[in-house]
Short mmCIF file of C-alpha atoms in Angstrom, two decimals:
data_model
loop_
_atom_site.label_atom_id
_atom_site.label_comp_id
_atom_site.label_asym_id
_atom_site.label_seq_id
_atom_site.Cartn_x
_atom_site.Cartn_y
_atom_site.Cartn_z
CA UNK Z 1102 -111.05 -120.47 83.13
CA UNK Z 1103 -111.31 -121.50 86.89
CA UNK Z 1104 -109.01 -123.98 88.16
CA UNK Z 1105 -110.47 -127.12 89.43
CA UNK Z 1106 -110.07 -127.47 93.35
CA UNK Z 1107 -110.19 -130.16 95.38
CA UNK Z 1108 -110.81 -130.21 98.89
CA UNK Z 1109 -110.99 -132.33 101.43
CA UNK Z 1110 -111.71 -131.52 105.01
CA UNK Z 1111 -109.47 -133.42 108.11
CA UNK Z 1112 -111.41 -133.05 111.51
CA UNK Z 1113 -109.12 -132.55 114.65
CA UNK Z 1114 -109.94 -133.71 117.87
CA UNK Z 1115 -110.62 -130.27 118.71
CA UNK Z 1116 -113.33 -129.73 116.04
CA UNK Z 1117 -112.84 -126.23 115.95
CA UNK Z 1118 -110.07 -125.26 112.85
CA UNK Z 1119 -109.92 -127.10 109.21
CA UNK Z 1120 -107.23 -128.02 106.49
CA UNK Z 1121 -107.48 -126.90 103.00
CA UNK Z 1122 -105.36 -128.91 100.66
CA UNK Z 1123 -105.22 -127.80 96.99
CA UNK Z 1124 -103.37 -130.76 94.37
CA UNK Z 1125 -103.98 -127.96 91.14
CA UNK Z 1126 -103.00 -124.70 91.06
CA UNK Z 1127 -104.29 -121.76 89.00
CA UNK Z 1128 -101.58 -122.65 86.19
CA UNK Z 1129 -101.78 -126.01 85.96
CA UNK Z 1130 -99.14 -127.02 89.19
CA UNK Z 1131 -98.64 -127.42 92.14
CA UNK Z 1132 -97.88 -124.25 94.61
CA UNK Z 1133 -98.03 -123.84 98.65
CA UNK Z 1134 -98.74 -121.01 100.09
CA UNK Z 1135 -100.32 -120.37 103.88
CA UNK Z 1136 -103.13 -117.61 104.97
CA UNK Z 1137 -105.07 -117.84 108.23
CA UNK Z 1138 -108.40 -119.12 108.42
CA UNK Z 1139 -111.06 -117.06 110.48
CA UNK Z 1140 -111.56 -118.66 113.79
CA UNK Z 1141 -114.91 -119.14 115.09
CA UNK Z 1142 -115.81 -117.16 118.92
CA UNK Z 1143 -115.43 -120.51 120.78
CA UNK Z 1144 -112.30 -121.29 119.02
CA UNK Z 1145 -110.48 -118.01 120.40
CA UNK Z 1146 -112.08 -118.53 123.67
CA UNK Z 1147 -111.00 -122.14 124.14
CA UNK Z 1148 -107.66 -122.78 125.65
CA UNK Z 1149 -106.83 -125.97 123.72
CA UNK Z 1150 -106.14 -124.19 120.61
CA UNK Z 1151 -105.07 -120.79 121.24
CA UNK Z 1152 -102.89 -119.87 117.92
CA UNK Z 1153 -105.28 -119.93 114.61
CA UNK Z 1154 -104.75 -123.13 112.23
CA UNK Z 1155 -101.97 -121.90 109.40
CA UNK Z 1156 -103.72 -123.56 105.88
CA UNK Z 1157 -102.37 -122.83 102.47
CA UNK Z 1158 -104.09 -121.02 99.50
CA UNK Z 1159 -104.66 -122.74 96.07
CA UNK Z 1160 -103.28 -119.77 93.79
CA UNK Z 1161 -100.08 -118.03 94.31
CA UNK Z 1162 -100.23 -114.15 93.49
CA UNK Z 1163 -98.54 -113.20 89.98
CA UNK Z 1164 -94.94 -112.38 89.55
CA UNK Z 1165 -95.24 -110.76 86.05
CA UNK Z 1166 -98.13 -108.97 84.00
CA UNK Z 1167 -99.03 -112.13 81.90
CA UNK Z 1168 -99.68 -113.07 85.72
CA UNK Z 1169 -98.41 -116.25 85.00
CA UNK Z 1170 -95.47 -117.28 86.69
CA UNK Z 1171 -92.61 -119.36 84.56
CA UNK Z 1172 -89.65 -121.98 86.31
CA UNK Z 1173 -87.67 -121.00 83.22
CA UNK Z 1174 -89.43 -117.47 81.90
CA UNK Z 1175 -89.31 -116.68 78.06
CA UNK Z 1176 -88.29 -112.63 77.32
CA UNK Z 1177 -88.83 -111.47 74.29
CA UNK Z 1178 -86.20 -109.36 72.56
CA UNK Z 1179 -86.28 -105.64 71.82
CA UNK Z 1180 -83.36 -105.29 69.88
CA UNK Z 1181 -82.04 -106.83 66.50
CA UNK Z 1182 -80.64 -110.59 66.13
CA UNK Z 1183 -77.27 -109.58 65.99
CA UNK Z 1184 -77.22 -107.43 69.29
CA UNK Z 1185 -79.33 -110.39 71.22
CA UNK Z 1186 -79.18 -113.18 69.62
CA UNK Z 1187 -81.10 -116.22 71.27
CA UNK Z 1188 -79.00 -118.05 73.11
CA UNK Z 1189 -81.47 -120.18 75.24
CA UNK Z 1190 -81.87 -123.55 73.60
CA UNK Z 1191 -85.27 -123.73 75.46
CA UNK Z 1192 -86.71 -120.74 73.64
CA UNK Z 1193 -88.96 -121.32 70.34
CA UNK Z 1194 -86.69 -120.28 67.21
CA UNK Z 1195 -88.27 -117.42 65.12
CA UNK Z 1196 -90.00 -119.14 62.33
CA UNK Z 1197 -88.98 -119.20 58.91
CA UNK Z 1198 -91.44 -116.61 57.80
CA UNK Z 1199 -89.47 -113.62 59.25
CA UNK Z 1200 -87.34 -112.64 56.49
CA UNK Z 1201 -83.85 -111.15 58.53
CA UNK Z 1202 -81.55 -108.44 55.73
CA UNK Z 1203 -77.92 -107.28 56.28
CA UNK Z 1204 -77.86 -103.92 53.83
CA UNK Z 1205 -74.99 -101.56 54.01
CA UNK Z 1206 -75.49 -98.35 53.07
CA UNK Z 1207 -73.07 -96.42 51.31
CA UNK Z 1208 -74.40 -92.85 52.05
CA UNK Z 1209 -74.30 -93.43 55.90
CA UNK Z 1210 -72.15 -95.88 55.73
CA UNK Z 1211 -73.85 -98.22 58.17
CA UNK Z 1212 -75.15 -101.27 58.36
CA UNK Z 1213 -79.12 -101.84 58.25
CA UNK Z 1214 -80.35 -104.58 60.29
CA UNK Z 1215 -84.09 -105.22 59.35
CA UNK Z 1216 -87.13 -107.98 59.63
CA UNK Z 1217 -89.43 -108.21 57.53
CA UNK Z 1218 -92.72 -110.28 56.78
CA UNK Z 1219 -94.55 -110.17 53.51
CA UNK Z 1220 -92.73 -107.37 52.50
CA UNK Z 1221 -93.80 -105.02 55.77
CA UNK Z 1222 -91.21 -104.43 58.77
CA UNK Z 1223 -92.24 -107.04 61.67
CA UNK Z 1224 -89.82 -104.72 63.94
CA UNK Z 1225 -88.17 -101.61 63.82
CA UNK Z 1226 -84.80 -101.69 61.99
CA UNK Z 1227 -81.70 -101.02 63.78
CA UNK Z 1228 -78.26 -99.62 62.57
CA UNK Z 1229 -74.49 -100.93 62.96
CA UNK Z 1230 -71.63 -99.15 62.17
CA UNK Z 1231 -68.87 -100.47 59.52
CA UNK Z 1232 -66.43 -100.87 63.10
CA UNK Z 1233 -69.33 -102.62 64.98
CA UNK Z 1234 -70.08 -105.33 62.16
CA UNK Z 1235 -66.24 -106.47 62.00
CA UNK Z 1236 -66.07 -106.68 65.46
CA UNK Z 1237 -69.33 -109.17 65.32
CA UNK Z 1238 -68.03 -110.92 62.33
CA UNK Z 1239 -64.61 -111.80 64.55
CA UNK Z 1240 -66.30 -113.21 67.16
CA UNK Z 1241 -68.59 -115.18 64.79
CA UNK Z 1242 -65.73 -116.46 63.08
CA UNK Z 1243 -64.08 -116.97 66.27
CA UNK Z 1244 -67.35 -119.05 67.43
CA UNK Z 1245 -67.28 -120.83 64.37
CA UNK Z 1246 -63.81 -121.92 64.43
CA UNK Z 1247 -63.92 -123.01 68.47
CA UNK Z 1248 -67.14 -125.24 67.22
CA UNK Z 1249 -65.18 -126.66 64.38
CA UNK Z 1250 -62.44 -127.65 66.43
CA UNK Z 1251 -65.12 -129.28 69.09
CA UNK Z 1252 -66.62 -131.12 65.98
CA UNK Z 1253 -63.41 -132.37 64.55
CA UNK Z 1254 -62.26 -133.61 67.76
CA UNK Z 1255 -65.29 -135.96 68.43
CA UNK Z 1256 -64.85 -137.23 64.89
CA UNK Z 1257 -61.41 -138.98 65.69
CA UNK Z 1258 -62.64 -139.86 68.85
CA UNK Z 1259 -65.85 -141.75 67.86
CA UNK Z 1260 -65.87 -145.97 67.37
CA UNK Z 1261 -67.35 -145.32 63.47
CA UNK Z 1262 -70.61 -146.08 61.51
CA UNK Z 1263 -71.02 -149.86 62.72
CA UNK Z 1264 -71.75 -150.56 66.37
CA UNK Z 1265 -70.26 -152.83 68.80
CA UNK Z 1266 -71.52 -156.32 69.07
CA UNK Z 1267 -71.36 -158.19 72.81
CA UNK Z 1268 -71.11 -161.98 72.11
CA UNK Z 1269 -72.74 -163.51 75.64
CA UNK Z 1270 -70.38 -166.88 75.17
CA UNK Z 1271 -68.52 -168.48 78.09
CA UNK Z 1272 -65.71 -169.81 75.65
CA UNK Z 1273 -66.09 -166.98 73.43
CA UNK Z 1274 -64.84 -164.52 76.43
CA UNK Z 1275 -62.15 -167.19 77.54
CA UNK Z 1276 -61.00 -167.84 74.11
CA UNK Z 1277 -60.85 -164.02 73.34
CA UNK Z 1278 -60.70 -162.40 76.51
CA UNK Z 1279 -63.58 -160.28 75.72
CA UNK Z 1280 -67.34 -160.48 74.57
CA UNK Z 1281 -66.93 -157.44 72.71
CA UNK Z 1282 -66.49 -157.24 68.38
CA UNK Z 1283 -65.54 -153.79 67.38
CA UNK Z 1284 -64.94 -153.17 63.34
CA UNK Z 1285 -63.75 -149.90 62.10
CA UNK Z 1286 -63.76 -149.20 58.53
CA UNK Z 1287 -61.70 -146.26 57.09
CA UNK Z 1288 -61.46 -145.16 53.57
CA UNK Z 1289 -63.01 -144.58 50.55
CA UNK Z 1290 -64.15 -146.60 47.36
CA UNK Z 1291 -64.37 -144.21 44.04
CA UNK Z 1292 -66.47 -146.30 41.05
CA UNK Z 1293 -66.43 -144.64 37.58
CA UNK Z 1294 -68.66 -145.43 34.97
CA UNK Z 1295 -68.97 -143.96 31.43
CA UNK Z 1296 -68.67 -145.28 27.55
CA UNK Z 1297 -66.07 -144.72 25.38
CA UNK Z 1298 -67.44 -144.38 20.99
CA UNK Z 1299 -64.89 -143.80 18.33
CA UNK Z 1300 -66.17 -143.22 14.75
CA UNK Z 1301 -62.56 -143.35 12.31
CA UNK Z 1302 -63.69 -141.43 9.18
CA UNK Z 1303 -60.69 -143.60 7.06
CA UNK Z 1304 -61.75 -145.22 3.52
CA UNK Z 1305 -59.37 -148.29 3.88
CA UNK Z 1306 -60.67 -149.63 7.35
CA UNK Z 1307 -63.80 -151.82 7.08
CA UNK Z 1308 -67.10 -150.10 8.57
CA UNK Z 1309 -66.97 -152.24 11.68
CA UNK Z 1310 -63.30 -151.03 11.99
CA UNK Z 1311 -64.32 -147.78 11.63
CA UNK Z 1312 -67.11 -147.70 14.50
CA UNK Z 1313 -65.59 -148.83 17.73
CA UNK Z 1314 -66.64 -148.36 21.43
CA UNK Z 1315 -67.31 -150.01 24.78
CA UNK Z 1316 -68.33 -149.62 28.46
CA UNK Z 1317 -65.88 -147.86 30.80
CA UNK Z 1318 -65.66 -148.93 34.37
CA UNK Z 1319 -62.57 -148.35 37.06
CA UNK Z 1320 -62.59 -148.50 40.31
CA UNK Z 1321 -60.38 -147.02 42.69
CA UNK Z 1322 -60.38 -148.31 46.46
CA UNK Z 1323 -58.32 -147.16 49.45
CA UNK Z 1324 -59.72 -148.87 52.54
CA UNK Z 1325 -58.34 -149.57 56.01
CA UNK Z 1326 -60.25 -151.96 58.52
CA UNK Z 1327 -58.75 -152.17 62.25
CA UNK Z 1328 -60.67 -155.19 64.07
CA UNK Z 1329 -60.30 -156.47 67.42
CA UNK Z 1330 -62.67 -158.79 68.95
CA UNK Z 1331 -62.00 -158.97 73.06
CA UNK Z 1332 -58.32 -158.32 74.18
CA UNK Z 1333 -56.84 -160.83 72.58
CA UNK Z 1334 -57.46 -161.02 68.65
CA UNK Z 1335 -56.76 -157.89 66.29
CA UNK Z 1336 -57.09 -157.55 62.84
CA UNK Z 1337 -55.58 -154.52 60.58
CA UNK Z 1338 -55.53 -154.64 56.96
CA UNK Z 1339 -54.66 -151.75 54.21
CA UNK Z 1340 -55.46 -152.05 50.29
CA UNK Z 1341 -55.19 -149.69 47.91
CA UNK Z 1342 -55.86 -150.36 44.07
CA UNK Z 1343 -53.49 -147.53 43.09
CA UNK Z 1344 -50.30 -148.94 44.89
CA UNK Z 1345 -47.50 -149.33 43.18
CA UNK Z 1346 -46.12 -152.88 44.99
CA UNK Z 1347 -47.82 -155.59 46.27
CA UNK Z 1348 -46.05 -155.09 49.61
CA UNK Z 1349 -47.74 -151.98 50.33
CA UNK Z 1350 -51.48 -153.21 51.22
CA UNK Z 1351 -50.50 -154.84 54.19
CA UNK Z 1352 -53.06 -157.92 55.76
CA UNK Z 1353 -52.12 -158.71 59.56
CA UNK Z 1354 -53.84 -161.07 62.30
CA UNK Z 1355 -52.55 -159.98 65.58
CA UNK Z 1356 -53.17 -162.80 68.64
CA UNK Z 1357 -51.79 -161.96 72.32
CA UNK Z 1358 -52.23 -163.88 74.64
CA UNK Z 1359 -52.05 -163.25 78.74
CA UNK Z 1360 -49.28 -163.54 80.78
CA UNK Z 1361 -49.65 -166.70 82.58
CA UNK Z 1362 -50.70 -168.37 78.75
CA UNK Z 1363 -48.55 -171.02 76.85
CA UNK Z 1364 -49.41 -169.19 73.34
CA UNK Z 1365 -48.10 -165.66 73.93
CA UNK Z 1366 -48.42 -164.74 70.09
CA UNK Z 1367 -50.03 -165.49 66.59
CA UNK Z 1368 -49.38 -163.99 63.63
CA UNK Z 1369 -50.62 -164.42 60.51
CA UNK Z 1370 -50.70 -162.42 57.08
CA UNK Z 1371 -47.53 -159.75 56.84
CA UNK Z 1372 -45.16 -160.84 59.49
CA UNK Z 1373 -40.93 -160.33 60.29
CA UNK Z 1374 -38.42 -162.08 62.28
CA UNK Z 1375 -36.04 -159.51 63.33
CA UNK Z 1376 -32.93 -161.21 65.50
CA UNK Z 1377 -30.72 -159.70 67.80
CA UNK Z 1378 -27.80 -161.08 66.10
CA UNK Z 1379 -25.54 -159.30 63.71
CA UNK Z 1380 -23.82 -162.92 61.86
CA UNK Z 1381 -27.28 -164.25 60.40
CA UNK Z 1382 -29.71 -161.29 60.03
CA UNK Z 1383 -33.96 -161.32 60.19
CA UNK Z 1384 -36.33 -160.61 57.56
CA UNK Z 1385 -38.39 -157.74 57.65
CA UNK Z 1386 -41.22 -158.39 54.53
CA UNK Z 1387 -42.52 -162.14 55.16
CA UNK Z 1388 -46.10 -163.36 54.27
CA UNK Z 1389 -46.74 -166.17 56.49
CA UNK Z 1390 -47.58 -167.50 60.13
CA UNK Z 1391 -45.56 -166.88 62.70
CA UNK Z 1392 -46.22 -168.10 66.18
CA UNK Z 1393 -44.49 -167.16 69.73
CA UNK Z 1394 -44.99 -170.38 72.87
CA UNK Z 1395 -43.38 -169.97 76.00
CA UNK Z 1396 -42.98 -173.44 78.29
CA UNK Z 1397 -41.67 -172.04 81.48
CA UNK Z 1398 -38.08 -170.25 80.93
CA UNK Z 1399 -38.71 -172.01 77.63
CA UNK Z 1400 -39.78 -169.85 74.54
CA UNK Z 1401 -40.15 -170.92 71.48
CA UNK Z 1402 -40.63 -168.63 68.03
CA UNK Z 1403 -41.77 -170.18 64.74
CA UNK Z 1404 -42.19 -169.01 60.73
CA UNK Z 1405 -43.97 -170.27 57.87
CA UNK Z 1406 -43.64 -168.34 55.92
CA UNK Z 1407 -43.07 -166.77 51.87
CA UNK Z 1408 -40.35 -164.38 51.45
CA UNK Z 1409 -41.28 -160.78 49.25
CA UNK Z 1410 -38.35 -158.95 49.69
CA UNK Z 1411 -34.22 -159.47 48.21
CA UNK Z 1412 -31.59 -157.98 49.48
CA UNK Z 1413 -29.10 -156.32 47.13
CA UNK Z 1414 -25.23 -154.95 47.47
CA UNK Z 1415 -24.62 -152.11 45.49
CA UNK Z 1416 -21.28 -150.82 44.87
CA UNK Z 1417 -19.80 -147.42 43.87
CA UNK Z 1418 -16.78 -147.01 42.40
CA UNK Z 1419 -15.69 -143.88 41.44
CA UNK Z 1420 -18.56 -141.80 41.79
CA UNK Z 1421 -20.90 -144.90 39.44
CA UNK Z 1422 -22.60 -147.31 40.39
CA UNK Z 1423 -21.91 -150.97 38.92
CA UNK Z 1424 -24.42 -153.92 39.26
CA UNK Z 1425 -23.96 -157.42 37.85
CA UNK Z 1426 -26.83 -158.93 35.49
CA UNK Z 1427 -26.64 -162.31 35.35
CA UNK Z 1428 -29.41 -163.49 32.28
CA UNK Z 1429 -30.00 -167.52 31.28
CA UNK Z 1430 -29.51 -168.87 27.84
CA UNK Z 1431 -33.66 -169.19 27.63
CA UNK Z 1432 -33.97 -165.89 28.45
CA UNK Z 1433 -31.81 -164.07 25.85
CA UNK Z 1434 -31.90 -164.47 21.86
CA UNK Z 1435 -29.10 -165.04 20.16
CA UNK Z 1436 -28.00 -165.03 16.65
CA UNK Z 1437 -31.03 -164.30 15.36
CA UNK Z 1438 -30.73 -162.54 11.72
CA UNK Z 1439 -33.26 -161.64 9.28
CA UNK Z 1440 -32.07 -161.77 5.87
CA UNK Z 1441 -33.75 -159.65 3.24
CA UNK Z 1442 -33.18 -161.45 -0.03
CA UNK Z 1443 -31.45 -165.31 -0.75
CA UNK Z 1444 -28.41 -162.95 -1.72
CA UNK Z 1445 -27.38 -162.84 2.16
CA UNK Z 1446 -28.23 -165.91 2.70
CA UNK Z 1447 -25.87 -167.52 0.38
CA UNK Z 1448 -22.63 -164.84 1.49
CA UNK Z 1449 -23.74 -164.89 5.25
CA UNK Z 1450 -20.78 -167.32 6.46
CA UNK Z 1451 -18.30 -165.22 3.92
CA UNK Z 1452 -18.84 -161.99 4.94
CA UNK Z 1453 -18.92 -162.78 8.45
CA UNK Z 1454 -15.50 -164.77 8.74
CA UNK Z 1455 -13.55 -161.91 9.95
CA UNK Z 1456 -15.41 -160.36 12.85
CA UNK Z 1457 -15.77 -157.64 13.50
CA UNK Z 1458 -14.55 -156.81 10.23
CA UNK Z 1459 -17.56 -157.40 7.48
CA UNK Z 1460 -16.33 -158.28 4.55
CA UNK Z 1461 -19.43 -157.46 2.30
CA UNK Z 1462 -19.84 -155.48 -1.12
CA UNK Z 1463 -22.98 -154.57 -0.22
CA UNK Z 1464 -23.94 -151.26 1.95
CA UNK Z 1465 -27.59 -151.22 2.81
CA UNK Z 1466 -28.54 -146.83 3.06
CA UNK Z 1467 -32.42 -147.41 4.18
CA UNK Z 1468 -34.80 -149.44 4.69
CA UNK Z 1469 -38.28 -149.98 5.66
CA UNK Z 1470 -40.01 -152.20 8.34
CA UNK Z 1471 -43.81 -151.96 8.00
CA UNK Z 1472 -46.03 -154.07 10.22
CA UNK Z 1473 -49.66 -155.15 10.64
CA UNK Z 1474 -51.67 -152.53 11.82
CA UNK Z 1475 -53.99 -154.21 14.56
CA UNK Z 1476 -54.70 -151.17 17.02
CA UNK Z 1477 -56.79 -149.64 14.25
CA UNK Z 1478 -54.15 -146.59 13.63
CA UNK Z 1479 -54.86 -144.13 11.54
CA UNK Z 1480 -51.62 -142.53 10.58
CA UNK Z 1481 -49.19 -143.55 8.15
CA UNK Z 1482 -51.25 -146.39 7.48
CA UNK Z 1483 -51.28 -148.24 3.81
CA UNK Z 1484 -52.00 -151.20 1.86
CA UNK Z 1485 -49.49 -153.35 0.71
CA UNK Z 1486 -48.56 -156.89 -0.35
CA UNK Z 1487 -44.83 -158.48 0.10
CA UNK Z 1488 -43.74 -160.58 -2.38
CA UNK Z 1489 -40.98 -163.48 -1.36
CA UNK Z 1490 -39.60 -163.71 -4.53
CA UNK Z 1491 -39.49 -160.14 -5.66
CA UNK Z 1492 -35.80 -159.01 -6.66
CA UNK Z 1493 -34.48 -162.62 -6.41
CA UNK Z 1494 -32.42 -164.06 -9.17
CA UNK Z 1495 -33.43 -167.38 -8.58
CA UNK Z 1496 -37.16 -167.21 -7.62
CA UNK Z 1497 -39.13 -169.62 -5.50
CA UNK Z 1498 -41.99 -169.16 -7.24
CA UNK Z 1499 -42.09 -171.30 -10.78
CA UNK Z 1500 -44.70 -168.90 -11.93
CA UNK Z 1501 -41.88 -166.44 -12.29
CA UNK Z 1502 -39.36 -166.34 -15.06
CA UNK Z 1503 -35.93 -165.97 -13.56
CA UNK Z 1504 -32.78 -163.79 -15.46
CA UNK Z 1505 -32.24 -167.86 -16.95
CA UNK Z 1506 -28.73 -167.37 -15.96
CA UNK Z 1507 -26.92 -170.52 -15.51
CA UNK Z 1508 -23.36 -169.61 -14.29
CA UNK Z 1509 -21.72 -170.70 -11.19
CA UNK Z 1510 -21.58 -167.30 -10.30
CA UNK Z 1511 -25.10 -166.08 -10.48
CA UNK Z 1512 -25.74 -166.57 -7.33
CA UNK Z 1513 -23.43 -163.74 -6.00
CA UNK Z 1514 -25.52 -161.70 -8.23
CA UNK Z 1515 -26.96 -158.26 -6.15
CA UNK Z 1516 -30.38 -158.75 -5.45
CA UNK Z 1517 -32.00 -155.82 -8.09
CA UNK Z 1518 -36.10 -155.65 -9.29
CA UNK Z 1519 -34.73 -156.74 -12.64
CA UNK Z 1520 -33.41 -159.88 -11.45
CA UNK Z 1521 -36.58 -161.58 -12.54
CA UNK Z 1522 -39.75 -160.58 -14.43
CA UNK Z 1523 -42.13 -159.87 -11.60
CA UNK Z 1524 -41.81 -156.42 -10.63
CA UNK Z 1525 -42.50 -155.92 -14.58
CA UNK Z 1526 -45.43 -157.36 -14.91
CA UNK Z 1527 -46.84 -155.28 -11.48
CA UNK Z 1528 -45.62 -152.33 -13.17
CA UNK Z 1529 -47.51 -152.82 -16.45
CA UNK Z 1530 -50.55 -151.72 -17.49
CA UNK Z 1531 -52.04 -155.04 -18.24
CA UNK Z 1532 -52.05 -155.86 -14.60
CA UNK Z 1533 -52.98 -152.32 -13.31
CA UNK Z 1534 -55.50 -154.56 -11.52
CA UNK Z 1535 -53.18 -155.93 -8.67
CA UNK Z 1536 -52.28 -152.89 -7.48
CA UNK Z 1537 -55.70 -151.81 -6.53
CA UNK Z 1538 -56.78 -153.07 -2.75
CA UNK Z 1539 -60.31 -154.85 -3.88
CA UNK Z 1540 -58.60 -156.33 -7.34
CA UNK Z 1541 -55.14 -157.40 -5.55
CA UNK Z 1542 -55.78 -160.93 -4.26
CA UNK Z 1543 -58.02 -161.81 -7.02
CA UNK Z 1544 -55.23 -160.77 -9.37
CA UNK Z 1545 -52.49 -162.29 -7.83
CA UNK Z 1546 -53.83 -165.93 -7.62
CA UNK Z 1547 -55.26 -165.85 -10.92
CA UNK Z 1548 -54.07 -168.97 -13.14
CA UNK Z 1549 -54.08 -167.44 -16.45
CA UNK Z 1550 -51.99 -164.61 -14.90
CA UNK Z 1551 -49.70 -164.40 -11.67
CA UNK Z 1552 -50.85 -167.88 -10.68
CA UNK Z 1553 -49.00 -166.93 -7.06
CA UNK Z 1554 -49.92 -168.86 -4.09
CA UNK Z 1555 -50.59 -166.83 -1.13
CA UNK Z 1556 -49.28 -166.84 2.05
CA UNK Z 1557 -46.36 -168.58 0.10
CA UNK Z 1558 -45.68 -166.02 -2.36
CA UNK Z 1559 -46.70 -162.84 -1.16
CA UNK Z 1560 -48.41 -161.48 1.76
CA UNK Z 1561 -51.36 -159.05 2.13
#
């Protein structure tokens, strides 16, 4: 395709030479070059101009066979991508349809460097022996760990996710010493959802016992947020869900202020007054405000503040360490007894007299504490009812016949099943029925037989 070529023609006084001026060039820009224009017979004859006019031509001659001629030329490659690889970030990528293969071969033991597309070779493959291919892999990995290094380094270096913000205030910049808000968030924030379904395959529970479930959800958050907003005002704060004390996330508002300033300092959140003095010593873990003035040679330091630290003395003697408790009446229980039948009840003063000596005829071997299950266990788990009265000489209950002993002494009596007749009637076959779980209660308050009051008499 012929270039376009404009021309435009500047007459000298002379009238004798012209001026050729090209603004496109064969390829599409600009190029200067010079060749002499033939002179007419009265132009070399006339002594005004006596050297020919120098004008330039429009197309420069070509520097390579495509005959076009490149600022930043393209050369193709006529060896594998390992040998050449392209380096020029100006050069077109191969496209993705060039399929590039690694293949060692164990009979040669060489490495086959090939490119294919649609199955046939797009050039001609090359070989690389086993000492070759480490020595490329080194200084690929070698590459690779120089750019990792480059990459990590920018990361600490860079101001985060959220930009700056430039507040354009007159008494925002004198207030702050600074226009500029800068936030950096740091951290991480794990969220866990799921569902939790148990289905207890255990006759005595109740079918809604039995099926039990509910929505999971924990969340774990480790965050630290470093804020400053002009020169002046500073904000750092640390939570974590996972610590163990609440003096590890630490919340501090840091605000300095110049040198020729009344208010030097404010502190608020996590703050210590450390003093220079060894007879009343500072505080390290306060939650508070604290606030530095200075009035001339005058400087002034205030707290207010809540104290979340106690100091302790501990002393070792003898390779041990001893501590003093010191625990308030409300705060410990004291003689508290439980007393398993009226027996000990009635010989609780007696056989307690001589401390620490017991004086008791009675030696307890075993015994049993069962409680109510309400966390929906399933071992070791049974039905029972407890009856107050059950062993007791002189029963509670006037539904059940006592021993009908009237002496002075039966009281001191050893509380035994026989002592009354209501383990004998649980244990007979005409009330089989109140030892079954769905017959018990119904049993048990019946008027015609137990006639027992529950909650008052026995327990299920």
């Amino acid at each position: 395709m012929n270039p376009k070529v404009n021309i435009a023609f500047i007459v000298f006084a002379s009238f004798v030479s012209f001026t050729i001026i090209s603004a496109v060039g064969k390829n599409g820009r600009l190029f200067k070059d010079e060749y002499s224009a033939p002179a007419s017979a009265e132009s070399k004859e006339s002594s005004l101009n006596p050297d020919p006019v120098i004008a330039r031509i429009d197309t420069p001659p070509p520097e390579n066979d495509n005959g076009i001629d490149l600022h930043y030329p393209i050369y193709d490659r006529v060896t594998d991508f390992l040998t050449t690889p392209n380096e020029n970030s100006f050069d077109l990528q191969d496209p993705s349809i060039i399929n590039k293969n690694i293949e060692y071969d164990p009979e040669t033991k060489q490495y086959i460097i090939s490119e294919n597309i649609g199955g046939q070779f797009y050039r001609d493959p090359t070989y690389m022996s086993f000492e070759d291919f480490l020595q490329y892999q080194y200084k690929n990995s070698e590459e690779q760990y120089w750019q990792d290094r480059s990459n990590a380094a920018g990361i600490l270096t860079q101001k985060g996710a959220i930009p700056d913000v430039n507040v354009n205030n007159r008494i925002f910049d004198r207030i702050f010493g600074g226009t500029a808000v800068d936030i950096r968030p740091q951290g991480n924030i794990d969220l866990t959802f799921g569902g939790n379904y148990q289905n207890i395959m255990n006759p005595i529970l109740t079918k809604r016992q039995r099926h039990q479930g509910g929505f999971v959800f924990d969340m774990n958050i480790q965050m630290n947020v470093i804020g400053k907003i002009g020169d002046k005002l500073k904000l750092t704060t640390n939570y974590n869900t996972g610590a163990v004390f609440n003096f590890e996330n630490q919340v501090k508002l840091d605000y300095t202020g110049y040198e020729d300033e009344i208010i030097k300092k404010i502190e608020a959140g996590n703050v210590s007054l450390p003093l220079k003095g060894s007879l009343i010593t500072g505080n390290q873990s306060l939650f508070g405000l604290k606030t530095q003035l200075q009035f001339g040679r005058l400087t002034v330091t205030n707290v207010m503040s809540q104290q979340q630290s106690q100091a302790e003395n501990v002393t070792i003697q003898g390779g041990a360490q001893t501590q003093t408790f010191r625990i308030t009446a409300d705060q410990y229980d004291e003689n508290r007894n439980f007393l398993l039948a009226q027996y000990f009840r009635d010989n609780f003063n007696q056989s307690l007299s001589s401390i620490p000596i017991i004086n008791s005829a009675v030696t307890i071997n075993k015994i049993e504490v069962w409680v109510t299950n309400k966390t929906g266990a399933t071992v070791d788990v049974r039905d029972i009812v407890a009856f107050q009265d059950l062993g007791e000489a002189k029963p509670y209950s006037p539904a059940i016949q006592g021993s009908n002993n009237t002496l002075p002494y039966a009281s001191n009596l050893n509380p035994v099943l026989s002592s009354n007749d209501l383990y004998t009637r649980l244990a007979s076959k005409t009330y089989s029925k109140a030892r079954y779980l769905d017959f018990s209660i119904q049993e048990l308050t019946d008027p015609t037989k137990f006639n027992l009051v529950p909650v008052q008499d026995f327990e299920k």
